[in-house]
Amino acid sequence: MSQTLSASTLLAIPLAPLAASALVGIFGTKMGGNLLGRSASALLTIGGVLLSFILSAMVFMQVLDGATFNETIYHWMTIGSLKMEVGFMVDSLTAMMMCVVTFVSLMVHIYTMGYMEEDEGYNRFFSYISLFTFSMLMLVMSNNFLQLFFGWEAVGLVSYLLIGFWFNRPTAIFANMKAFLVNRVGDFGFILGIGLILAYTGTLNYTEFFAKVDTLASQTYPGLGWNVATMAAICLFIGAMGKSAQFPLHVWLPDSMEGPTPISALIHAATMVTAGIFMVARMSPLFELSDAALNLILIIGAITAFFMGILGVIQNDIKRVVAYSTLSQLGYMTMALGASAYSVGVFHLMTHAFFKALLFLAAGSVIIGMHHNQDIRWMGNVRKYMPITWITFLIGTLALIGTPFFSGFYSKESIIEALHFSNQPASHIAYLAAMASVFVTSLYSFRVYFLVFHGKERYDQNPDAHHDDHHDDHGHHGDGKPHESKWVVTLPLILLAIPSVIIGFMTVDSMLFGDFFKNVIHVDPRHPAMATYAHEWTNTFHGAVGFATHAVMTLPFWLTVAGFAVAYFLYMMNNNVAASIRKALSPLVTILENKYFLDWINENIIARGARLLGVGLWKGADQGLIDGALVNGSWKVVGGIAAIARRLQSGYLYHYALMMILGVVALMTWFVWYGK
């Protein structure tokens, strides 16, 4: 018999980082008189997140034993039959997300002590990241759409604050505004989807919605004839496109690297960008009703995975390479959702959180060691000086490319298998995109690895060492040799490297083929991808070890090897070949450097067009039509009529007699003319 989790324990998990954030944000800044110093602020926020992680781990263990929770914590208001509440739904999906969010956040908090130690906004930064942790926890723990939307917008708000943390830098201001506006586009679709669900089911509660979800499949939207389930699913997915940075709403994420590196790890690797993936998995009963929505998800994921991965090949900023890698991996997760392999998508979400956070933090450690140089062209042989950073970065890279037995292998390979077994029309395109992305991922990953950690030392050759604006600190560059980072930086790297290696092997059986997601994720029998994959897992692969050993005979493995070989040849054996290829393909390189001109289109066509439309509506409609014609025009017409009428009232009797005669003549003419 399943037990019920403690409501007070669940409340403490999000409220601990919230309380720490509030205390540090008020009393650790000028607002409260700087009563809390740096050490106190760091310890307070780390303590809050540590408590959340410990409690989340305890809840996770209880959930594994069959415990659940789905209750209202606070009743906000009732409008008719509509209840607006704050409540928690904690099952295996939620418990896993809680552990991932709090663990990665804890690592980021510890890492921040070293990375931001010289920054003036030290306390403010800790307050922000704790607030972000609270927001993300509210999102994943919610049991209703209202609370989900609150968490959804809260993480967006804190992301805005963190991307623009260095608010004196114009590029940071531009980046956070870009992230804010692009996410508003996605959120508009998201709230439309919630509105459709509310209109047709009359509830915001997940459980009540799932009980009525089948009724949406038979309903059409008046006047359009579109299926309501398809409309709601697509609208919700538009929200996921913004939050999880899917084409064409992906453009904000690379620019968000303007924020400090810890934020890149927290927001753009492990938590915020995965919110859309989590939401679609949670809403699997709805998405399973619409093949149209699933095929759209497959196509969007395929475009994002392949084309964003290609952009990583030409990047020279170490953080931007990892950022485009994140976009590509999010595309993988999205393709898994479209193939109805929700458990595989969430599985990759979990493994990716660890190794991508590791890569971001290791990149940040390199930036510290390289005296805040981020250009990989001016590094080389860093492993000699930074052994811990080197080995952890290598572990993250091996996990990312899908090396057998590493965590990323099991999740990525499972996505490819699910796409292979999917019966959706768009799955064929997605499968080809996933296979091509395997090679691309290996190529750009080892390009970074070789240029940074191997080869000749190029620290003193950077022509932009003293005037490059594209860096991650307050403007300090240096040409000195690298140095290993402090223990507060390297400890999180080591702790993240462990799950990056083993978590996939340990959990693949239970999460994909066991009862871990039983009664949590719904898959319609019409979509056989996971059922077929489960049969192959048992009868062909014979478990996790057999799956890994079998992989050496498959195409994805050899595509990975090919990417490694090409990267080794181009960047270790003969650098001139890479330069020659770049010169020969200069038109293509121009397209890639301009990011397919999507930013240009957004800024010069969409944004400028919207601004011109706004000015036109302001000048033409508001000032010209409304103020000029309707408001001012009406009184001018009345004034004109009054002026004419005033002239008729002369006061002379003969004028009135003349008007009477003219009236009689006109009346007689009328009757004579029309009386025949």
XYZ file of C-alpha atoms in Angstrom:
676
model
C 0.000 0.000 0.000
C 1.396 3.375 -1.011
C 2.050 5.945 1.656
C 1.485 9.676 1.459
C 4.374 12.085 1.642
C 4.535 14.793 4.282
C 3.141 18.135 3.149
C 5.429 20.043 5.530
C 8.494 18.320 4.074
C 7.412 19.158 0.550
C 6.786 22.771 1.538
C 10.258 23.053 3.034
C 11.924 21.996 -0.238
C 11.028 25.120 -2.284
C 10.720 27.485 0.690
C 14.269 26.894 2.007
C 15.997 28.476 -1.020
C 13.267 31.142 -1.182
C 13.886 32.182 2.422
C 17.655 32.222 1.858
C 17.200 34.264 -1.313
C 14.993 36.817 0.465
C 17.348 37.210 3.431
C 20.457 37.584 1.298
C 18.694 39.764 -1.284
C 17.555 42.192 1.406
C 20.185 42.121 4.153
C 23.146 41.245 1.954
C 22.726 44.248 -0.324
C 22.405 48.014 0.009
C 18.634 47.601 0.378
C 19.037 46.193 3.888
C 22.234 47.945 4.820
C 24.673 45.152 3.863
C 24.177 43.452 7.215
C 25.211 40.077 5.753
C 28.760 39.689 4.510
C 29.961 37.530 1.651
C 30.630 34.438 3.722
C 27.279 34.640 5.510
C 25.398 35.115 2.230
C 27.143 32.183 0.588
C 26.655 29.862 3.571
C 23.013 30.845 3.987
C 22.076 30.199 0.352
C 24.181 27.036 0.124
C 22.558 25.810 3.331
C 19.091 26.447 1.919
C 19.796 24.543 -1.297
C 21.582 21.764 0.607
C 18.504 21.310 2.796
C 16.343 21.185 -0.350
C 18.604 18.554 -1.895
C 18.635 16.361 1.221
C 14.858 16.532 1.548
C 14.445 15.896 -2.200
C 16.653 12.810 -1.945
C 14.569 11.573 1.006
C 11.365 12.171 -0.946
C 12.848 10.349 -3.938
C 13.621 7.288 -1.816
C 10.086 7.333 -0.409
C 8.647 7.591 -3.925
C 10.679 4.537 -4.940
C 8.945 2.729 -2.073
C 5.549 3.687 -3.466
C 4.828 6.989 -1.712
C 2.897 9.663 -3.607
C 1.411 13.100 -3.000
C -1.268 15.011 -4.872
C -3.013 17.530 -2.666
C -3.881 21.193 -2.402
C -1.677 23.120 0.000
C -3.377 26.496 -0.219
C -6.728 27.489 -1.658
C -6.372 30.903 -3.267
C -9.789 31.666 -4.675
C -12.881 30.202 -6.343
C -14.590 31.785 -9.353
C -17.771 29.864 -10.027
C -16.678 26.265 -10.379
C -13.068 27.245 -11.093
C -10.651 26.681 -8.222
C -7.292 28.456 -8.105
C -4.960 26.620 -5.771
C -1.386 25.995 -4.771
C -0.660 22.303 -4.569
C 1.930 19.624 -5.166
C 1.906 16.519 -7.325
C 4.893 14.402 -6.395
C 5.449 11.174 -8.284
C 8.510 9.540 -9.830
C 8.832 12.187 -12.567
C 8.608 15.066 -10.101
C 10.918 13.429 -7.554
C 13.586 12.837 -10.195
C 13.368 16.447 -11.381
C 13.570 17.718 -7.796
C 16.803 15.791 -7.196
C 18.345 16.959 -10.466
C 17.425 20.609 -9.888
C 18.609 20.751 -6.289
C 21.829 18.759 -6.866
C 22.945 20.818 -9.867
C 21.927 23.998 -8.071
C 23.975 22.957 -5.037
C 27.029 22.368 -7.234
C 26.528 25.756 -8.880
C 26.229 27.467 -5.494
C 29.524 25.955 -4.297
C 31.200 26.749 -7.614
C 30.017 30.357 -7.420
C 32.065 30.915 -4.266
C 35.199 30.606 -6.365
C 34.019 31.971 -9.691
C 32.399 35.182 -8.389
C 34.686 35.883 -5.445
C 35.971 39.151 -6.913
C 32.635 40.394 -8.226
C 30.910 43.338 -6.564
C 27.507 41.672 -6.994
C 28.539 38.551 -5.072
C 25.624 38.569 -2.609
C 23.103 39.628 -5.246
C 24.168 36.726 -7.445
C 23.644 34.201 -4.649
C 20.205 35.671 -3.998
C 19.272 35.322 -7.665
C 20.370 31.716 -8.072
C 18.541 30.682 -4.899
C 15.422 32.419 -6.176
C 15.831 30.548 -9.445
C 15.996 27.245 -7.564
C 12.737 28.072 -5.781
C 11.058 29.001 -9.074
C 12.132 25.793 -10.787
C 10.981 23.669 -7.868
C 7.555 25.323 -7.907
C 7.335 24.547 -11.608
C 8.128 20.842 -11.367
C 6.178 20.219 -8.143
C 2.920 21.888 -9.237
C -0.316 19.936 -9.565
C -2.171 22.565 -11.590
C -1.669 24.812 -14.598
C -1.870 28.045 -12.617
C 1.082 27.125 -10.427
C 2.899 25.708 -13.448
C 2.520 29.060 -15.196
C 3.738 30.888 -12.098
C 6.905 28.779 -11.972
C 7.236 29.073 -15.745
C 7.235 32.866 -15.618
C 9.293 33.029 -12.438
C 12.214 31.136 -13.988
C 11.937 33.454 -16.984
C 12.116 36.511 -14.734
C 15.149 35.264 -12.812
C 16.783 34.220 -16.081
C 16.337 37.812 -17.276
C 18.000 39.105 -14.103
C 20.888 36.643 -14.334
C 21.640 36.998 -18.043
C 21.818 40.742 -17.519
C 23.627 40.398 -14.207
C 26.416 42.670 -15.422
C 23.941 45.383 -16.326
C 26.606 47.930 -17.205
C 27.555 45.885 -20.243
C 25.488 46.724 -23.375
C 25.801 43.171 -24.723
C 24.352 41.770 -21.501
C 21.428 44.200 -21.626
C 20.741 43.227 -25.229
C 20.985 39.515 -24.368
C 18.577 39.569 -21.440
C 16.062 41.681 -23.349
C 16.326 39.257 -26.272
C 15.736 36.291 -23.968
C 12.798 38.063 -22.356
C 11.081 38.970 -25.639
C 11.618 35.625 -27.363
C 10.283 33.772 -24.336
C 7.232 36.035 -24.314
C 6.424 34.762 -27.802
C 6.536 31.204 -26.554
C 4.642 32.058 -23.377
C 1.834 33.609 -25.430
C 1.281 30.229 -27.063
C 1.615 28.531 -23.689
C -1.102 30.608 -22.040
C -3.369 30.115 -25.080
C -2.983 26.369 -24.593
C -3.860 26.655 -20.900
C -6.842 28.825 -21.841
C -8.109 26.197 -24.305
C -7.790 23.491 -21.676
C -9.655 25.604 -19.138
C -12.389 26.499 -21.632
C -13.077 22.895 -22.670
C -12.478 21.024 -19.416
C -13.349 23.688 -16.843
C -10.387 22.899 -14.607
C -6.753 23.817 -14.034
C -5.974 20.746 -11.930
C -3.837 18.081 -13.618
C -5.751 15.087 -12.261
C -9.123 16.515 -13.195
C -7.800 17.486 -16.628
C -6.377 14.012 -17.299
C -9.756 12.490 -16.395
C -11.449 14.645 -19.057
C -8.652 14.789 -21.646
C -10.190 12.179 -23.969
C -13.187 14.451 -24.542
C -10.922 16.972 -26.308
C -10.164 14.503 -29.099
C -13.757 14.612 -30.355
C -14.245 18.384 -30.116
C -13.566 20.979 -32.786
C -13.026 24.689 -32.390
C -16.086 26.680 -33.586
C -15.570 28.504 -36.855
C -12.252 26.825 -37.637
C -13.080 23.144 -37.449
C -9.689 22.368 -35.887
C -9.353 19.600 -33.339
C -9.181 21.081 -29.844
C -6.683 18.502 -28.582
C -4.313 19.322 -31.460
C -4.695 23.065 -30.903
C -4.061 22.781 -27.164
C -1.058 20.483 -27.658
C 0.550 22.737 -30.278
C -0.025 25.853 -28.175
C 1.570 24.216 -25.141
C 4.475 23.075 -27.287
C 5.016 26.643 -28.539
C 5.624 27.495 -24.891
C 8.121 24.645 -24.718
C 9.807 25.930 -27.903
C 10.515 29.231 -26.162
C 11.591 27.858 -22.797
C 13.540 24.884 -24.198
C 15.036 26.949 -27.042
C 13.689 25.101 -30.073
C 13.810 26.460 -33.618
C 12.870 29.226 -34.368
C 12.632 30.430 -30.750
C 16.160 29.240 -29.945
C 17.910 32.510 -30.756
C 18.042 33.748 -27.165
C 20.124 30.937 -25.708
C 23.543 31.534 -27.360
C 23.348 35.243 -26.462
C 22.532 34.333 -22.868
C 26.192 33.316 -22.470
C 26.677 36.980 -21.560
C 25.687 35.988 -18.051
C 28.214 34.508 -15.612
C 29.274 30.919 -16.278
C 27.505 29.427 -13.217
C 24.247 30.621 -14.735
C 25.078 28.956 -18.002
C 25.295 25.700 -16.074
C 22.224 26.228 -13.922
C 19.788 27.722 -16.414
C 20.995 26.593 -19.782
C 22.135 23.079 -19.035
C 20.218 21.489 -16.277
C 17.058 23.272 -15.303
C 15.252 26.091 -17.101
C 15.752 24.900 -20.672
C 14.533 21.457 -19.700
C 11.266 22.843 -18.289
C 9.590 22.533 -21.681
C 10.686 18.895 -21.987
C 9.318 18.159 -18.518
C 6.026 19.896 -19.306
C 5.422 17.899 -22.502
C 6.230 14.647 -20.673
C 3.837 15.605 -17.870
C 1.128 16.364 -20.449
C 1.662 13.077 -22.321
C -2.069 12.126 -22.108
C -2.862 15.250 -24.139
C -0.068 14.926 -26.709
C -0.905 11.280 -27.337
C -4.261 12.403 -28.727
C -2.706 14.322 -31.632
C -0.436 12.770 -34.258
C -0.233 16.188 -35.924
C 1.283 17.705 -32.794
C 3.717 14.789 -32.394
C 4.916 15.114 -35.989
C 5.407 18.853 -35.536
C 7.471 18.135 -32.420
C 9.578 15.641 -34.384
C 10.285 18.124 -37.186
C 11.132 21.000 -34.835
C 13.408 18.740 -32.790
C 15.165 17.436 -35.907
C 15.836 20.958 -37.218
C 17.160 22.091 -33.861
C 19.353 19.043 -33.254
C 21.123 19.125 -36.613
C 21.323 22.750 -37.659
C 22.178 24.121 -34.223
C 24.834 21.453 -33.808
C 26.501 22.598 -37.044
C 26.812 26.110 -35.632
C 28.881 24.693 -32.777
C 31.583 23.666 -35.268
C 32.508 27.237 -36.182
C 32.322 28.845 -32.734
C 35.516 30.040 -31.066
C 34.058 31.068 -27.704
C 34.275 28.012 -25.439
C 30.961 28.795 -23.730
C 29.125 29.294 -27.022
C 30.251 25.911 -28.292
C 28.725 24.312 -25.203
C 25.621 26.498 -25.651
C 25.041 25.248 -29.197
C 25.663 21.747 -27.917
C 22.835 22.336 -25.441
C 20.541 23.426 -28.272
C 21.375 20.259 -30.211
C 20.791 17.981 -27.220
C 17.489 19.694 -26.483
C 16.586 18.828 -30.062
C 17.302 15.163 -29.236
C 14.983 15.341 -26.217
C 12.280 16.965 -28.334
C 12.540 14.258 -30.992
C 12.094 11.621 -28.291
C 8.894 13.346 -27.155
C 7.596 13.407 -30.734
C 8.233 9.676 -31.058
C 6.069 9.125 -27.927
C 9.223 8.023 -26.096
C 8.588 10.434 -23.218
C 10.550 8.339 -20.728
C 13.582 8.393 -23.044
C 13.340 12.178 -23.443
C 13.200 12.647 -19.671
C 16.015 10.114 -19.252
C 18.213 12.182 -21.578
C 17.116 15.295 -19.684
C 18.514 13.755 -16.494
C 21.811 12.480 -17.904
C 22.314 15.674 -19.907
C 21.832 17.807 -16.804
C 24.881 16.254 -15.167
C 27.344 16.128 -18.044
C 26.316 19.452 -19.565
C 26.511 21.240 -16.200
C 29.929 19.604 -15.881
C 31.002 20.936 -19.291
C 29.799 24.465 -18.541
C 31.481 24.563 -15.145
C 34.668 23.025 -16.561
C 34.600 25.666 -19.309
C 34.275 28.277 -16.578
C 37.251 26.753 -14.774
C 39.250 27.034 -18.013
C 38.185 30.681 -18.297
C 39.428 31.337 -14.747
C 42.683 29.496 -15.397
C 43.176 31.329 -18.701
C 42.799 34.706 -16.987
C 39.338 35.197 -18.456
C 40.194 34.427 -22.039
C 37.339 32.506 -23.689
C 38.716 32.152 -27.238
C 39.770 28.545 -27.824
C 42.132 29.636 -30.607
C 44.447 31.136 -28.004
C 44.653 28.250 -25.571
C 46.412 24.894 -26.043
C 48.016 22.296 -23.751
C 45.888 23.404 -20.796
C 45.897 19.825 -19.406
C 49.503 20.397 -18.331
C 48.438 23.130 -15.916
C 44.838 22.159 -15.050
C 44.726 18.359 -14.606
C 41.426 18.208 -12.681
C 39.662 20.503 -15.123
C 41.136 18.511 -18.020
C 39.976 15.086 -16.859
C 36.505 16.280 -15.851
C 36.055 18.115 -19.148
C 37.090 14.934 -20.956
C 34.538 12.920 -18.968
C 31.823 15.420 -19.879
C 32.873 15.283 -23.533
C 32.824 11.477 -23.611
C 29.348 11.510 -22.055
C 28.134 14.124 -24.537
C 29.263 12.265 -27.655
C 27.683 9.020 -26.457
C 30.693 6.892 -25.562
C 29.552 3.365 -24.563
C 28.974 2.906 -20.816
C 28.935 6.671 -20.192
C 25.613 8.235 -19.153
C 25.007 10.117 -22.385
C 25.420 6.941 -24.422
C 22.388 5.211 -22.957
C 20.090 8.195 -23.333
C 21.238 9.324 -26.804
C 21.332 5.825 -28.239
C 17.873 5.149 -26.785
C 16.519 8.225 -28.560
C 17.936 6.975 -31.865
C 16.403 3.543 -31.260
C 13.020 5.062 -30.395
C 13.081 7.146 -33.583
C 13.936 4.008 -35.555
C 10.944 2.143 -34.108
C 8.483 5.058 -34.329
C 5.594 4.833 -36.798
C 5.153 8.603 -37.178
C 5.728 9.916 -40.748
C 8.194 12.572 -39.550
C 10.248 10.023 -37.576
C 12.252 9.133 -40.695
C 13.471 12.708 -41.058
C 14.166 12.887 -37.340
C 16.132 9.632 -37.444
C 18.394 10.929 -40.216
C 18.872 14.217 -38.357
C 19.780 12.345 -35.170
C 22.333 10.186 -36.996
C 23.916 13.181 -38.702
C 24.008 15.029 -35.381
C 26.043 12.201 -33.858
C 28.924 12.996 -36.220
C 28.533 16.759 -35.783
C 28.483 16.476 -31.975
C 31.658 14.413 -31.954
C 33.364 16.850 -34.346
C 32.711 20.074 -32.421
C 33.241 18.420 -29.030
C 36.702 17.113 -29.881
C 37.533 20.329 -31.735
C 37.141 22.193 -28.459
C 38.886 19.469 -26.488
C 41.961 19.349 -28.738
C 42.301 23.115 -29.158
C 41.999 23.747 -25.420
C 43.801 20.854 -23.767
C 46.290 19.630 -26.373
C 48.606 21.027 -29.014
C 50.868 24.029 -28.791
C 50.548 26.677 -26.118
C 49.124 29.842 -27.652
C 48.460 31.990 -24.576
C 50.581 34.923 -25.662
C 49.349 35.047 -29.268
C 45.888 36.501 -28.712
C 45.652 39.767 -30.671
C 42.510 40.742 -28.792
C 43.870 40.032 -25.356
C 43.416 43.575 -24.128
C 40.451 44.867 -26.078
C 38.057 42.004 -26.610
C 34.625 42.773 -25.275
C 33.359 39.218 -25.546
C 34.372 37.740 -22.244
C 32.890 36.570 -19.018
C 34.186 38.942 -16.403
C 34.630 42.650 -15.943
C 37.089 43.092 -18.732
C 40.247 41.455 -17.471
C 42.360 39.500 -19.881
C 45.763 38.078 -19.422
C 48.495 36.363 -21.332
C 49.888 34.379 -18.432
C 49.998 30.634 -18.250
C 46.949 28.757 -16.939
C 46.570 27.660 -13.359
C 44.299 25.124 -11.711
C 41.197 26.539 -10.065
C 40.443 26.557 -6.339
C 38.823 23.600 -4.612
C 35.395 25.304 -4.537
C 35.553 25.188 -8.341
C 37.075 21.747 -8.831
C 34.948 19.966 -6.182
C 31.671 20.494 -8.110
C 33.453 19.279 -11.254
C 34.421 16.021 -9.543
C 30.964 15.525 -8.019
C 29.274 16.147 -11.395
C 31.717 13.847 -13.200
C 30.595 10.845 -11.132
C 26.947 10.766 -12.318
C 28.137 11.746 -15.810
C 29.798 8.355 -15.932
C 27.508 6.002 -13.999
C 23.967 7.405 -13.798
C 22.938 6.141 -17.234
C 24.128 2.594 -16.639
C 22.495 2.489 -13.208
C 19.045 3.774 -14.191
C 18.407 2.853 -17.843
C 16.586 -0.389 -17.042
C 14.217 1.016 -14.436
C 13.515 4.368 -16.107
C 12.890 3.076 -19.625
C 11.640 -0.480 -19.201
C 10.708 -0.846 -15.549
C 7.917 0.590 -13.419
C 9.630 3.903 -12.656
C 7.203 5.933 -14.785
C 4.226 3.606 -14.367
C 0.946 5.561 -14.179
C 2.942 8.786 -14.671
C 3.632 8.835 -18.399
C 0.881 7.706 -20.765
C 1.630 6.203 -24.188
C -1.178 5.272 -26.574
C -0.992 1.740 -28.060
C -1.115 3.407 -31.507
C 2.470 4.534 -30.927
C 4.589 1.373 -30.561
C 8.114 2.845 -30.417
C 8.753 2.131 -26.727
C 7.002 -1.248 -26.775
C 9.179 -2.357 -29.709
C 12.296 -0.939 -28.080
C 11.514 -2.786 -24.830
C 11.220 -6.056 -26.771
C 14.579 -5.435 -28.467
C 16.170 -4.471 -25.152
C 15.163 -7.788 -23.596
C 15.683 -10.146 -26.510
C 18.506 -8.564 -28.510
C 20.563 -6.341 -26.233
C 20.042 -8.282 -22.962
C 20.415 -5.317 -20.655
C 22.737 -2.343 -20.190
C 26.036 -4.206 -20.684
C 24.857 -5.964 -23.843
C 23.476 -2.691 -25.186
C 26.872 -1.019 -24.777
C 28.867 -3.875 -26.301
C 26.436 -4.163 -29.204
C 26.870 -0.431 -29.897
C 30.387 -0.907 -31.329
C 28.783 -2.636 -34.312
C 26.275 0.137 -35.014
C 26.447 3.192 -37.265
C 26.149 5.827 -34.476
C 29.323 4.505 -32.827
C 31.330 4.710 -36.030
C 29.934 8.164 -36.777
C 31.239 9.198 -33.356
C 34.630 7.689 -34.169
C 34.574 9.485 -37.523
C 33.926 12.817 -35.810
C 36.826 12.153 -33.439
C 39.135 11.195 -36.328
C 38.242 14.263 -38.405
C 38.728 16.563 -35.409
C 42.084 14.926 -34.599
C 43.295 15.299 -38.170
C 42.154 18.903 -38.571
C 43.220 20.293 -35.219
C 46.094 18.067 -34.107
C 47.821 16.844 -37.243
C 47.352 19.579 -39.835
C 45.758 22.895 -38.884
C 46.250 24.214 -42.393
C 43.626 21.827 -43.754
C 40.958 23.313 -41.466
C 41.892 26.803 -42.665
C 41.764 25.671 -46.299
C 38.344 24.069 -45.838
C 37.098 27.219 -44.162
C 38.365 29.324 -47.063
C 36.913 26.981 -49.705
C 33.538 26.975 -47.992
C 33.539 30.677 -47.187
C 29.930 31.283 -48.406
C 28.699 28.494 -46.114
C 30.881 29.765 -43.275
C 29.367 33.227 -43.723
C 25.893 31.749 -43.383
C 26.933 29.846 -40.265
C 28.704 32.833 -38.705
C 25.510 34.812 -39.170
C 23.529 31.954 -37.585
C 21.462 31.360 -40.727
C 20.629 35.090 -40.649
C 17.854 34.380 -38.156
C 19.039 37.173 -35.872
C 19.093 39.555 -38.848
C 15.562 38.520 -39.801
C 14.362 38.940 -36.222
C 15.995 42.335 -35.749
C 15.496 43.879 -39.191
C 12.234 42.366 -40.389
C 10.200 41.116 -37.440
C 11.312 43.582 -34.763
C 11.590 46.552 -37.120
C 8.327 45.579 -38.814
C 6.609 45.363 -35.442
C 8.027 48.760 -34.487
C 6.874 50.307 -37.774
C 3.448 48.753 -37.260
C 3.351 50.206 -33.776
C 4.378 53.654 -34.987
C 1.833 53.424 -37.814
C -0.948 52.480 -35.438
C 0.136 55.247 -33.082
C 0.449 57.999 -35.680
C -2.216 56.834 -38.132
C -4.820 55.052 -36.045
C -4.469 56.706 -32.634
C -3.440 60.262 -33.459
C -4.863 60.419 -36.993
C -8.078 58.397 -36.922
C -9.151 58.304 -33.279
C -7.847 61.644 -31.999
C -7.944 63.478 -35.322
C -11.023 62.156 -37.117
C -13.280 60.822 -34.379
C -12.539 62.986 -31.354
C -11.441 66.263 -32.906
C -13.410 65.687 -36.125
C -16.708 65.226 -34.300
C -16.578 68.547 -32.500
C -15.452 70.303 -35.698
C -18.474 68.906 -37.577
C -20.794 69.975 -34.773
C -19.118 73.384 -34.696
C -19.500 73.756 -38.479
C -23.174 72.841 -38.398
C -23.718 75.262 -35.537
C -21.963 78.038 -37.471
C -24.229 77.469 -40.485
C -27.317 77.290 -38.334
C -26.329 80.481 -36.569
C -26.291 82.345 -39.901
C -29.871 81.257 -40.578
C -31.032 82.856 -37.336
C -30.676 86.508 -38.480
C -33.653 87.992 -36.556
C -35.076 89.755 -39.643
C -38.750 89.032 -40.452
C -38.289 89.216 -44.230
C -35.611 86.481 -44.059
C -38.044 84.146 -42.318
C -40.823 85.055 -44.828
C -38.488 84.275 -47.723
C -37.634 80.877 -46.202
C -41.324 80.113 -45.794
C -42.032 80.961 -49.426
C -39.110 78.842 -50.635
C -40.377 75.992 -48.483
C -43.907 76.229 -49.902
C -42.514 76.311 -53.472
C -40.366 73.263 -52.786
C -43.294 71.375 -51.255
C -45.621 72.202 -54.147
C -42.946 71.141 -56.676
C -42.590 67.824 -54.885
C -46.318 67.059 -54.992
C -46.732 68.219 -58.608
C -43.714 66.253 -59.802
C -44.391 63.002 -57.957
C -48.213 63.276 -57.874
C -48.679 62.394 -61.574
